[in-house]
Structures are given as structure tokens and as C-alpha cells.
mmCIF file of C-alpha atoms in Angstrom:
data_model
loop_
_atom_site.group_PDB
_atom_site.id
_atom_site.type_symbol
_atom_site.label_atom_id
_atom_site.label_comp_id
_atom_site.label_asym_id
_atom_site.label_seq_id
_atom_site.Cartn_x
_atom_site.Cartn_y
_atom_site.Cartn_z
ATOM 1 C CA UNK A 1 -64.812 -64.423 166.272
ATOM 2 C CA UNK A 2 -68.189 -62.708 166.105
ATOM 3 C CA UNK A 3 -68.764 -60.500 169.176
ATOM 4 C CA UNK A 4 -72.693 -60.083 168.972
ATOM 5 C CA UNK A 5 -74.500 -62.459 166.950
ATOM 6 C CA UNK A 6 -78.063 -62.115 165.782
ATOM 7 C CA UNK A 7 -80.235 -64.514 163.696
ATOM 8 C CA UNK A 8 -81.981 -64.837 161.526
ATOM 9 C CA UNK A 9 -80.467 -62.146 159.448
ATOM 10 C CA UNK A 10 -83.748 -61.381 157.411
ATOM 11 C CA UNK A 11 -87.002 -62.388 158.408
ATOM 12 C CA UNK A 12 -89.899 -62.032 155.963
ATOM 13 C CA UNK A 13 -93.204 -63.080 157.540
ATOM 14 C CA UNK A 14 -97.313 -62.703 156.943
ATOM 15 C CA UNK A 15 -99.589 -60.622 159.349
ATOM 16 C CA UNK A 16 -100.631 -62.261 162.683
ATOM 17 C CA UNK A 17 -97.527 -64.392 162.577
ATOM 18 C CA UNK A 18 -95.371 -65.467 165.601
ATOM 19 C CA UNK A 19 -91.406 -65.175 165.370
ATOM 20 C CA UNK A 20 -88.276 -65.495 167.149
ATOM 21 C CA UNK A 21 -85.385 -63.305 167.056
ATOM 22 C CA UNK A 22 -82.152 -65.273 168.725
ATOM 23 C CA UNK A 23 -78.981 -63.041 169.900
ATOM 24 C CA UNK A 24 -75.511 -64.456 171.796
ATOM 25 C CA UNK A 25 -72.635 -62.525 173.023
ATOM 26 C CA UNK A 26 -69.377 -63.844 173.470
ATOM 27 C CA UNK A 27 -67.979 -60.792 175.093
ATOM 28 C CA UNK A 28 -68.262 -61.993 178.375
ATOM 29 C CA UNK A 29 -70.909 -58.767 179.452
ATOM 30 C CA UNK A 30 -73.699 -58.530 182.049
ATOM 31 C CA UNK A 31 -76.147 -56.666 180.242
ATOM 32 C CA UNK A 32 -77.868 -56.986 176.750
ATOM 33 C CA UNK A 33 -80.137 -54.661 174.599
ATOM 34 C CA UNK A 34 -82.862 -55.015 172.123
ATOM 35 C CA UNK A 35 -83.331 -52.234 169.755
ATOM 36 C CA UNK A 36 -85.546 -51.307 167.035
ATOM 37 C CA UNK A 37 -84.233 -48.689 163.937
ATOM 38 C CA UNK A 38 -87.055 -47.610 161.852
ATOM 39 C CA UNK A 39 -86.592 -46.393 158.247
ATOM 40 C CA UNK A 40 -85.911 -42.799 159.816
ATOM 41 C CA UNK A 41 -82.927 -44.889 161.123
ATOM 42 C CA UNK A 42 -83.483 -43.473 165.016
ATOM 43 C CA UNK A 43 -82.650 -46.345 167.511
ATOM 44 C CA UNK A 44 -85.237 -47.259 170.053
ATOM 45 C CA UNK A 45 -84.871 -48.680 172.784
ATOM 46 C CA UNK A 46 -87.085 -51.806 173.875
ATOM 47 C CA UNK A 47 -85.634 -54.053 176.943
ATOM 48 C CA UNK A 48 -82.402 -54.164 178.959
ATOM 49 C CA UNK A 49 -81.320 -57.138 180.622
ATOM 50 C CA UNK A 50 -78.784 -57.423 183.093
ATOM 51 C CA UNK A 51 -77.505 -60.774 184.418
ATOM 52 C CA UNK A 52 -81.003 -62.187 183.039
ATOM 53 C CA UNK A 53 -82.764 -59.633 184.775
ATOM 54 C CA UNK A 54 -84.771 -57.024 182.790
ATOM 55 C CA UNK A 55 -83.771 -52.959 183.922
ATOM 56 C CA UNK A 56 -85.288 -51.098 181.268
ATOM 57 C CA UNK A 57 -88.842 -52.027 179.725
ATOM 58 C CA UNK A 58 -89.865 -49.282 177.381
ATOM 59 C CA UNK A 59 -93.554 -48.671 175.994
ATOM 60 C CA UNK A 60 -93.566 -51.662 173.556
ATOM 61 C CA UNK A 61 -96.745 -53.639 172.794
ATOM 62 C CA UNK A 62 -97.273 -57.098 174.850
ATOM 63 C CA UNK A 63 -96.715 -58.813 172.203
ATOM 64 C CA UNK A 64 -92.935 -58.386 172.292
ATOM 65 C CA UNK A 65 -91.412 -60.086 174.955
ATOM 66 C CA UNK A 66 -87.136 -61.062 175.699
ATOM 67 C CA UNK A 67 -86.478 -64.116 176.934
ATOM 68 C CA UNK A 68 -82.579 -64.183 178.461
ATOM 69 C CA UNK A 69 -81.633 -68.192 179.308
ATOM 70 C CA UNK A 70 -78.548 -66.794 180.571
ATOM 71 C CA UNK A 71 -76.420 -63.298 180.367
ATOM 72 C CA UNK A 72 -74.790 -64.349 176.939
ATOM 73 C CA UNK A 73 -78.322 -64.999 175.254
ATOM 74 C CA UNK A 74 -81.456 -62.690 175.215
ATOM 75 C CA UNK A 75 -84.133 -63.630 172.275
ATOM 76 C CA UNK A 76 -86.856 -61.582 171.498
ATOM 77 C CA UNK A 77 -90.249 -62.912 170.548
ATOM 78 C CA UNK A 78 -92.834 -61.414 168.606
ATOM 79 C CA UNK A 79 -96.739 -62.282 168.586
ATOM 80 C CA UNK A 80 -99.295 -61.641 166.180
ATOM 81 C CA UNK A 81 -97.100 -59.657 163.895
ATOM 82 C CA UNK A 82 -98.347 -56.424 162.240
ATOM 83 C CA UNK A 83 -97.803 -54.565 159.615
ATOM 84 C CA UNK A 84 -95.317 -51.526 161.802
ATOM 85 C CA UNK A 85 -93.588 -54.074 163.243
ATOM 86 C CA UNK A 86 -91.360 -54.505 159.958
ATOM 87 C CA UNK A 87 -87.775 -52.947 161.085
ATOM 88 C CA UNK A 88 -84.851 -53.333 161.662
ATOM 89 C CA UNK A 89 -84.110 -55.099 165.412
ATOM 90 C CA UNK A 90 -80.516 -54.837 166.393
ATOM 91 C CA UNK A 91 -79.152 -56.681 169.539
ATOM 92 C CA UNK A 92 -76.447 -55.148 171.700
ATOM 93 C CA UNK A 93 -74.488 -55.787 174.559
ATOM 94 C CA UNK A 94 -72.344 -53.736 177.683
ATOM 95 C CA UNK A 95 -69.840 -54.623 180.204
ATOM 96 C CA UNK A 96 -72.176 -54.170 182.598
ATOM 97 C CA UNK A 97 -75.439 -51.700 183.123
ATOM 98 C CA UNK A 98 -73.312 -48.680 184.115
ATOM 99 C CA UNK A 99 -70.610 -49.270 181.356
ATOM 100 C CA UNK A 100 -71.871 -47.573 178.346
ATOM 101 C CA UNK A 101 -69.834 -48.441 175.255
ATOM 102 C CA UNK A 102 -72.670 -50.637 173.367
ATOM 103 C CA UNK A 103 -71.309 -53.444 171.135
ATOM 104 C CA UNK A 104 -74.364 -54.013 168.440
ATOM 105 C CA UNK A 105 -74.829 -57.129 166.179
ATOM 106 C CA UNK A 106 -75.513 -56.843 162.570
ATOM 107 C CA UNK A 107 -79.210 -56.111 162.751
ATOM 108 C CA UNK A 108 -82.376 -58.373 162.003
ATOM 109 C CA UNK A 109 -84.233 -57.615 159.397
ATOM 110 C CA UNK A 110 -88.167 -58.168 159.642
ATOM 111 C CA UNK A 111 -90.523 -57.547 156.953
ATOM 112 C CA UNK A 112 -93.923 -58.442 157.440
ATOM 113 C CA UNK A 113 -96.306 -58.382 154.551
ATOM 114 C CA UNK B 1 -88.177 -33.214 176.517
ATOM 115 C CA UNK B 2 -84.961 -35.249 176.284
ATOM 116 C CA UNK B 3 -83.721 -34.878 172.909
ATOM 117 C CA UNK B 4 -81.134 -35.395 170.063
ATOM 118 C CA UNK B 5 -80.693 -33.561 166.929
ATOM 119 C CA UNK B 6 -78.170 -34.046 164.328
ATOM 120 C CA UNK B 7 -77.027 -32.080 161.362
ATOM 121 C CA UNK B 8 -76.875 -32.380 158.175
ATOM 122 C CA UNK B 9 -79.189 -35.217 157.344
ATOM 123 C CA UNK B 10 -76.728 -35.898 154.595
ATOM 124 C CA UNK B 11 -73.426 -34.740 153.626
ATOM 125 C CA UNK B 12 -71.340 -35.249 150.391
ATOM 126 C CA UNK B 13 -67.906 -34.338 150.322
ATOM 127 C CA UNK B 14 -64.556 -35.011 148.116
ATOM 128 C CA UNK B 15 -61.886 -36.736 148.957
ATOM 129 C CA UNK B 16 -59.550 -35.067 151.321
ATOM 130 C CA UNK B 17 -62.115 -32.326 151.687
ATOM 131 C CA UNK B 18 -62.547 -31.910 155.653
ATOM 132 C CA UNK B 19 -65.940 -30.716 157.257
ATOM 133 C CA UNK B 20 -68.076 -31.250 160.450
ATOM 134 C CA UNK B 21 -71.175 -33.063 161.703
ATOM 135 C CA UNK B 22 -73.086 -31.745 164.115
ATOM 136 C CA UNK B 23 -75.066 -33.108 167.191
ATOM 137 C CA UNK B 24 -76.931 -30.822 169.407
ATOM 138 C CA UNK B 25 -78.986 -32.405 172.764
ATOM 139 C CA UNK B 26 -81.362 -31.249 175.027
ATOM 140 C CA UNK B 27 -81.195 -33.210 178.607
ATOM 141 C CA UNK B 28 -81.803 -32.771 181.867
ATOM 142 C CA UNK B 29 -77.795 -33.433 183.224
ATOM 143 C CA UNK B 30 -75.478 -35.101 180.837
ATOM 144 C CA UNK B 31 -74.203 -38.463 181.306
ATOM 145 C CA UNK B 32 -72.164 -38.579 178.759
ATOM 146 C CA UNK B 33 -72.042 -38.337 174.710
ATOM 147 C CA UNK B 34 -71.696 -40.913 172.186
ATOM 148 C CA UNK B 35 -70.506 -41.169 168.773
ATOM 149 C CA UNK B 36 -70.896 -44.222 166.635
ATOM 150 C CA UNK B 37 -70.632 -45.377 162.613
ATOM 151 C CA UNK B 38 -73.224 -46.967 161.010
ATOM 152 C CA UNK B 39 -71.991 -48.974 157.866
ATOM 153 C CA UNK B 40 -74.764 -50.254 155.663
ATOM 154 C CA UNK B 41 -76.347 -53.148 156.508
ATOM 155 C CA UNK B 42 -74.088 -53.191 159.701
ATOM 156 C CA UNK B 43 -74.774 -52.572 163.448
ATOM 157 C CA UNK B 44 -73.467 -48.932 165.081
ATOM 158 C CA UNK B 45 -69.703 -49.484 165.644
ATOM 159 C CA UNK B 46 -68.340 -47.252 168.765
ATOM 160 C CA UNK B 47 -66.209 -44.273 168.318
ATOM 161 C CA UNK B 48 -66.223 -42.021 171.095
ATOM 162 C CA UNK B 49 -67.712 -41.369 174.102
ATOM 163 C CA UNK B 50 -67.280 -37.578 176.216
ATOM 164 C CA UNK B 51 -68.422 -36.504 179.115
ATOM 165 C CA UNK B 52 -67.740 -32.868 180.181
ATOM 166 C CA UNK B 53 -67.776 -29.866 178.141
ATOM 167 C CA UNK B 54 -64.150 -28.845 176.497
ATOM 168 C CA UNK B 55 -63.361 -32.559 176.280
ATOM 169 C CA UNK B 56 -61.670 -33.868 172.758
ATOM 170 C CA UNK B 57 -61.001 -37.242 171.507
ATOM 171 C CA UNK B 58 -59.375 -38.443 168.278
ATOM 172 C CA UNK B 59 -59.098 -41.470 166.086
ATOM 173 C CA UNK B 60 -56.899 -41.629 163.245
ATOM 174 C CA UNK B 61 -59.288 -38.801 160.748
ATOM 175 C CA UNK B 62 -61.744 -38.381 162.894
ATOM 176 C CA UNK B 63 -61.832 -35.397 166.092
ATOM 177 C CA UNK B 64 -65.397 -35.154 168.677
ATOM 178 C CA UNK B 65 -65.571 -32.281 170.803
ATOM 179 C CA UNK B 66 -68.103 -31.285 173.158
ATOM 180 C CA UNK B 67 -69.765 -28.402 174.334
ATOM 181 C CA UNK B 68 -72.739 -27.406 176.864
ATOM 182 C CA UNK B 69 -75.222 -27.385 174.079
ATOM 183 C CA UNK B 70 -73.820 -29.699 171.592
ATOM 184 C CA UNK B 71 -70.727 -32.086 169.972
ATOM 185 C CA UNK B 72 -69.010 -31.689 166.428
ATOM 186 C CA UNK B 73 -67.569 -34.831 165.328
ATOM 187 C CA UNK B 74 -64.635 -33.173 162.957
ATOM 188 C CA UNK B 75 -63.343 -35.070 159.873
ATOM 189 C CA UNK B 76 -60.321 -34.294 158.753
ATOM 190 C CA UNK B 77 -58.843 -34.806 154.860
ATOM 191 C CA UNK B 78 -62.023 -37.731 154.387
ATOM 192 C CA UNK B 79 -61.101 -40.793 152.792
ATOM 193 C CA UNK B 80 -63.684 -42.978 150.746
ATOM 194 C CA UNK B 81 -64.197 -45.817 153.403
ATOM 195 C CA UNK B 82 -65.173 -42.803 155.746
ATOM 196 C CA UNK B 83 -68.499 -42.938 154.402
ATOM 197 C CA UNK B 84 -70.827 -43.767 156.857
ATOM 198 C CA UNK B 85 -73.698 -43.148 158.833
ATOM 199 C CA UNK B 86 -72.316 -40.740 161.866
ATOM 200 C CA UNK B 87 -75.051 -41.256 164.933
ATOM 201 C CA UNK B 88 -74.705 -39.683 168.348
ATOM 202 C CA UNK B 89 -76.658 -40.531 171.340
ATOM 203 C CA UNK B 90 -76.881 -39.408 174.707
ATOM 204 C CA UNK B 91 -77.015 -40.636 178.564
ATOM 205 C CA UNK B 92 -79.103 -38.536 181.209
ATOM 206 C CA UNK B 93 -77.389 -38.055 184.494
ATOM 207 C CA UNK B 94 -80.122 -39.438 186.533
ATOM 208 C CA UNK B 95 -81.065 -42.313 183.742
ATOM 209 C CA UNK B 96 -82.124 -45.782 184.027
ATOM 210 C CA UNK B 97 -78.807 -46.478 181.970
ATOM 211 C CA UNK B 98 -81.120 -45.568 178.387
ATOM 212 C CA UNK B 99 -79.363 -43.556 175.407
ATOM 213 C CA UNK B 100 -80.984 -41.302 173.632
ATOM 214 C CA UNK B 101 -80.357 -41.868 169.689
ATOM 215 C CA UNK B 102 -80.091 -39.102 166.866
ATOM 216 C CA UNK B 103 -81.669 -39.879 163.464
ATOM 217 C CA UNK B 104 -77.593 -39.931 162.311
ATOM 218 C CA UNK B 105 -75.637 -38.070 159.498
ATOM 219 C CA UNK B 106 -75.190 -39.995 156.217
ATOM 220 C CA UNK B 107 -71.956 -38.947 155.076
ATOM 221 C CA UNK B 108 -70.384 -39.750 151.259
ATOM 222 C CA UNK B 109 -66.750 -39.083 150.696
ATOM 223 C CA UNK B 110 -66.575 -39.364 146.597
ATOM 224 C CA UNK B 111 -63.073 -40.164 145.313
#
């Protein structure tokens, strides 16, 4: 059973596009991460959701914004795509927001020409 | 300025040949320490996590130990399907729950 799931797998898009990133846990956890690992491979932070309500909301541009239906789904959307937006976005999830063992999905990976 | 550095970017060893990866931080009051492995084209997979200096923890090949200023994660007589990218990340003491990532060690165990 996949833990943290995370789809598409690739994305390869034009300039100015919109997309959706989709990620479900099955884990049973409060709180869920969105992540972005550029080709230096450090891992960024970009929201933190916990029981669909976002704690952490890092200096990202407006155009990204997480949507969480509920605690086992948080998607992230992307607006008017550009061109250092291509990465790779990896969704992860905790017991809860003071638990910090991170369980990470296998990765999106956006390309946007 | 909160920060992670690890060491070597890169490491190649032989088989059975055992060495050490370094991670050193600079924070205002540790949290806690985190190790992880990155396979390709995988998400981080967790390790280990310490929390006070002079702790150890150990899985099967594989020893972190952690001091004031910085954690070794120790690997002992590497096997192939060690090779991995090692990252280590931090948590502040007074934090909104954030870890703070190191660029990782890529680490090749040739047979």
C-alpha cells in the first residue's frame, strides 16, 4: 500500500500555464507538507497544513496556492507558470505538527518550457 | 542565520570500505536532527532523528551521532545498495515546526 501518493508523476507544461499537483496520505496523519527540491537538491519548504488548516506559509509567489479537502489530501496549484518554477515538488506527511518524522511521496516532476 | 551544511558533496567508496558524512548546523536551540536517504527518483526515506548532544543511533550499517556543532552519520563496511543521497535537516527549538534541509551527500559504494 502506498503511504504518500503524488500525481502526476511528471508534468511537462508551456509558460503562463495553470496546473494541479494532487497528493493523498493513507497514514492516517494530521499534518501535510509541500516541498520544492531544486537541482541543488536543497528541500524548501512551501505550506504546512494541519487538520486542513495551513501553519506554515513560506515566501512563495501567489500564484502557488494548497488546497486540503480534508487531512488525507492537500493539492497544490500553480498559476501562470514560469520558467523557475520547473522542480521537483515532493509531498509529505507527519503524525501530527509536533511529530517530526516526515513520510515523503515520490516527488512531482515539473518542467516548464 | 539558521543553517545546514553537509560534507562531502560527493563521496565514492568500495565495497566494505567504511567512512563518514558529515552535517554541521548553525541554529538558534536545537530541536532535534534528522537524517534521511534519498534514492534516485525517490522521496527522502527517514533514518534517524537525535536530539541532544552524545546521543547515537544505529540501523543495520549505518551509526548517527551528534554533537553541539554537528552530526556524523557513520557507515560501516558499505554495501552497493547503500548508495544514496544522505540529507540531514534540522528543527529550531522555538520553530513553527519547519526543518531546515542540507544540500545532501551523494554517496557511491562501487562493488
Amino acid at each position: 500500500d502506498t503511504a504518500v501518493s503524488q500525481t502526476p508523476k511528471y508534468l511537462v507544461t508551456q509558460m503562463g500555464n495553470d496546473k494541479s499537483i494532487k497528493c493523498e496520505q493513507n497514514l492516517g496523519h494530521d499534518t501535510m507538507y509541500w516541498y520544492k527540491q531544486d537541482s541543488k537538491k536543497f528541500l524548501k519548504i512551501m505550506f504546512s497544513y494541519n487538520n486542513k488548516e495551513l501553519i506554515i506559509n513560506e515566501t512563495v509567489p501567489n500564484r502557488f496556492s494548497p488546497k486540503s479537502p480534508d487531512k488525507a489530501h492537500l493539492n497544490l496549484h500553480i498559476n501562470s507558470l514560469e520558467l523557475g518554477d520547473s522542480a521537483v515538488y515532493f509531498c509529505a506527511s507527519s503524525l501530527t505538527s509536533t511529530v517530526e518524522t516526515q513520510y515523503f511521496g515520490p516527488g512531482t516532476r515539473l518542467l516548464v518550457l | 542565520e539558521d543553517q545546514v551544511t553537509q560534507s562531502p558533496e560527493a563521496l565514492r567508496l568500495q565495497e566494505g570500505e567504511s567512512s563518514s558524512l558529515n552535517c554541521s548546523y548553525t541554529v538558534s536551540g536545537l530541536r532535534g536532527l534528522f537524517w534521511y536517504r534519498q534514492d534516485p527518483g525517490k522521496g527522502p526515506e527517514f533514518l534517524f532523528t537525535l536530539y541532544s548532544a552524545g546521543e547515537e543511533k544505529e540501523k543495520e550499517r549505518l551509526k548517527a551521532t551528534l554533537t553541539k556543532k554537528e552530526s556524523f552519520l557513520h557507515i560501516t563496511a558499505p554495501k552497493p545498495e547503500d548508495s544514496a543521497t544522505y540529507l540531514c535537516a534540522v528543527r529550531r527549538r522555538d520553530s513553527n515546526y519547519q526543518l531546515i534541509w542540507g544540500a545532501g551527500t551523494k554517496l557511491i559504494i562501487k562493488p
